[in-house]
PDB file of C-alpha atoms in Angstrom:
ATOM      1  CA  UNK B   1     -59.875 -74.079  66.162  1.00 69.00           C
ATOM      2  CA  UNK B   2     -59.310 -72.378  69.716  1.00 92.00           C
ATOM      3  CA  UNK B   3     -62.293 -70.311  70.611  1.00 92.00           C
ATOM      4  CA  UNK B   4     -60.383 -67.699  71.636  1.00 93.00           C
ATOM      5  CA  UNK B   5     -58.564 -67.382  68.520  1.00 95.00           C
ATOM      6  CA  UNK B   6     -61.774 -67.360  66.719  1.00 95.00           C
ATOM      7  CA  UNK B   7     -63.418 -64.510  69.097  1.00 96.00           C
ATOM      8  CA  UNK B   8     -60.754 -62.263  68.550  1.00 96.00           C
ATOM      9  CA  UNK B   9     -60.950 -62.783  64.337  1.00 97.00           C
ATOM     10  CA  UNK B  10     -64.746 -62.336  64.824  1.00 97.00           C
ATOM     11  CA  UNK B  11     -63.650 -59.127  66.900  1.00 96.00           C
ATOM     12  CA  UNK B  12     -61.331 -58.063  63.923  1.00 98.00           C
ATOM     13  CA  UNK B  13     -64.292 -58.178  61.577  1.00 98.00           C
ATOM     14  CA  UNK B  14     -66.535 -56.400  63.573  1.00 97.00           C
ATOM     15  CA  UNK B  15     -64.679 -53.548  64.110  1.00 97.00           C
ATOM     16  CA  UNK B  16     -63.617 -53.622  60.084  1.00 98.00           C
ATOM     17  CA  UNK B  17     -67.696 -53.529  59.321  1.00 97.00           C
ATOM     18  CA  UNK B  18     -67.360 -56.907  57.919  1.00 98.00           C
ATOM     19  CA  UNK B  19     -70.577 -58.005  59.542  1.00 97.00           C
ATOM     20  CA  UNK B  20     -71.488 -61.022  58.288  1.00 97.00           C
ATOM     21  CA  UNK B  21     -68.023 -62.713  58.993  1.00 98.00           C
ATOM     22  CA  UNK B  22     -68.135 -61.680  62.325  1.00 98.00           C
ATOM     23  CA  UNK B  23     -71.715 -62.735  63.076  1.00 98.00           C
ATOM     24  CA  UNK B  24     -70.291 -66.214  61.242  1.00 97.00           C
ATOM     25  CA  UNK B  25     -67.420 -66.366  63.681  1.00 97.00           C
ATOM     26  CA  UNK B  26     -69.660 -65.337  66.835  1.00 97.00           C
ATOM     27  CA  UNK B  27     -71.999 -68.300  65.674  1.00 97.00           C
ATOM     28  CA  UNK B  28     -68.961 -70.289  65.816  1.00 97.00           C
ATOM     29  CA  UNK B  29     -68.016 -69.481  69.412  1.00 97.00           C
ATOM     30  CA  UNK B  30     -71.326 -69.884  70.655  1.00 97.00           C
ATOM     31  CA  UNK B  31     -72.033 -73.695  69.546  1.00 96.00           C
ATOM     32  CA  UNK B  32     -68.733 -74.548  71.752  1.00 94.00           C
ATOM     33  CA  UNK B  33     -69.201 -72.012  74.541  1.00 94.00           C
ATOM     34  CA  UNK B  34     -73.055 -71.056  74.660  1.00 94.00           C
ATOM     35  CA  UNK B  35     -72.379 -69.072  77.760  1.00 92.00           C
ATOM     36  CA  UNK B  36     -69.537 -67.103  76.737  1.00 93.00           C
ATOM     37  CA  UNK B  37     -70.466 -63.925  78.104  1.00 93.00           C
ATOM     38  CA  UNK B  38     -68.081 -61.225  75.899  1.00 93.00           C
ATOM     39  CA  UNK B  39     -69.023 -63.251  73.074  1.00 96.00           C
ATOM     40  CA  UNK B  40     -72.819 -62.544  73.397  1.00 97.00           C
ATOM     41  CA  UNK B  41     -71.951 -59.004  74.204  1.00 95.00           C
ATOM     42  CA  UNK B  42     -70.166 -58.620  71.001  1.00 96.00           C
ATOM     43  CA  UNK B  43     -73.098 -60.830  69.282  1.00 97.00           C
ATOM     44  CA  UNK B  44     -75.602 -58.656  70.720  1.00 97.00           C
ATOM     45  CA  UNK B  45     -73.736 -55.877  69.796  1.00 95.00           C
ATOM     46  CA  UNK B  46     -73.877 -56.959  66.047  1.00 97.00           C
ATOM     47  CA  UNK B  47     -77.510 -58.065  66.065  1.00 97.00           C
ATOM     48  CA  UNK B  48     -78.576 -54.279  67.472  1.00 96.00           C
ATOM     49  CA  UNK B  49     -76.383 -52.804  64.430  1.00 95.00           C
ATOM     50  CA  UNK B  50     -78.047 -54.673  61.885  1.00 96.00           C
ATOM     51  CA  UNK B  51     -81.636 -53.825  63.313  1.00 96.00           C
ATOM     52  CA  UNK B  52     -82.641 -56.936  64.792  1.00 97.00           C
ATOM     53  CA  UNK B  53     -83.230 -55.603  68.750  1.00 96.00           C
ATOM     54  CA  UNK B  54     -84.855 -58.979  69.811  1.00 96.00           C
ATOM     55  CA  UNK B  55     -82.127 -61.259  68.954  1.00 96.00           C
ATOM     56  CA  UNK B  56     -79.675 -58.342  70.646  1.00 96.00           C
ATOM     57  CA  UNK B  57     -81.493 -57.931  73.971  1.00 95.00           C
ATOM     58  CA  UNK B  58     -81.434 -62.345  74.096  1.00 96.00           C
ATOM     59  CA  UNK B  59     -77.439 -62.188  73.995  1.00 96.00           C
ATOM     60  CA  UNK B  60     -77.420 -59.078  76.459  1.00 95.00           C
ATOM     61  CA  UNK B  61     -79.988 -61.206  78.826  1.00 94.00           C
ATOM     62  CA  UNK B  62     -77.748 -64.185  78.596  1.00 95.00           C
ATOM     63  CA  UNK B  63     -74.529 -62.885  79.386  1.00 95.00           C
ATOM     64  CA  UNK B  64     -75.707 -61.127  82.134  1.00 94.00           C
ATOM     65  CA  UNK B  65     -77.034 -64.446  83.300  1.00 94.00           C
ATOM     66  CA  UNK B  66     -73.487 -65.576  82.945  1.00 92.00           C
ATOM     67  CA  UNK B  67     -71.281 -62.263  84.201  1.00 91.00           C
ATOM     68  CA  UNK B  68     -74.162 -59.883  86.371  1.00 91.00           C
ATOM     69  CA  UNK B  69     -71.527 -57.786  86.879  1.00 90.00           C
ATOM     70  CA  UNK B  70     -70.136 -57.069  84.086  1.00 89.00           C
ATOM     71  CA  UNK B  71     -71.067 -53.122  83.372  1.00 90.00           C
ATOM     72  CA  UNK B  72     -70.099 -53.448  79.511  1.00 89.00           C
ATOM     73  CA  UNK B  73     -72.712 -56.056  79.493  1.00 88.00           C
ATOM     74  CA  UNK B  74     -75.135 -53.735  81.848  1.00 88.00           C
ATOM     75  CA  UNK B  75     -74.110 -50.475  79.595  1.00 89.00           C
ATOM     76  CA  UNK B  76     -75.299 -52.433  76.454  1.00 89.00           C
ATOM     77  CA  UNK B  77     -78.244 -53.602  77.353  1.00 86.00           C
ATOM     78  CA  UNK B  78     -79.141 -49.988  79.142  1.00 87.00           C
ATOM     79  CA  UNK B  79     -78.536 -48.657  75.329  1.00 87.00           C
ATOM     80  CA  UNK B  80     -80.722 -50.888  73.499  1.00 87.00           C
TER      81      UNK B  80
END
């Protein structure tokens, strides 16, 4: 399935609380495009929701390895 289709059903969920299909169809995105940057935003995104800070600030750090300057990106990591 097209990665980008897949982002923006994993986008869907998120925003409808259904967590763990979104973190599912993150997971998804990331084992084709590890350096997806909006994906690890959204991932990281998820991961700080759900309490788990470490795994959040690992997608922030990556995608700003990947987009530096990208203020979402900067904004969210500033937050957590």
């Amino acid at each position: 399935m097209n990665t980008r289709l897949l982002f923006d059903q994993a986008l869907t969920f998120h925003r409808a609380g259904k967590l763990d299909e979104a973190e599912r169809l993150y997971r998804q995105v990331l084992e084709t495009e590890p350096g997806e940057a909006m994906t690890l935003a959204n991932y990281g995104l998820l991961l700080q929701a759900t309490g788990r800070l470490n795994g959040a600030l690992v997608c922030y750090d990556r995608a700003i390895v990947v987009s530096p300057s990208d203020a979402s990106v900067l904004k969210r990591l500033g937050d957590a």
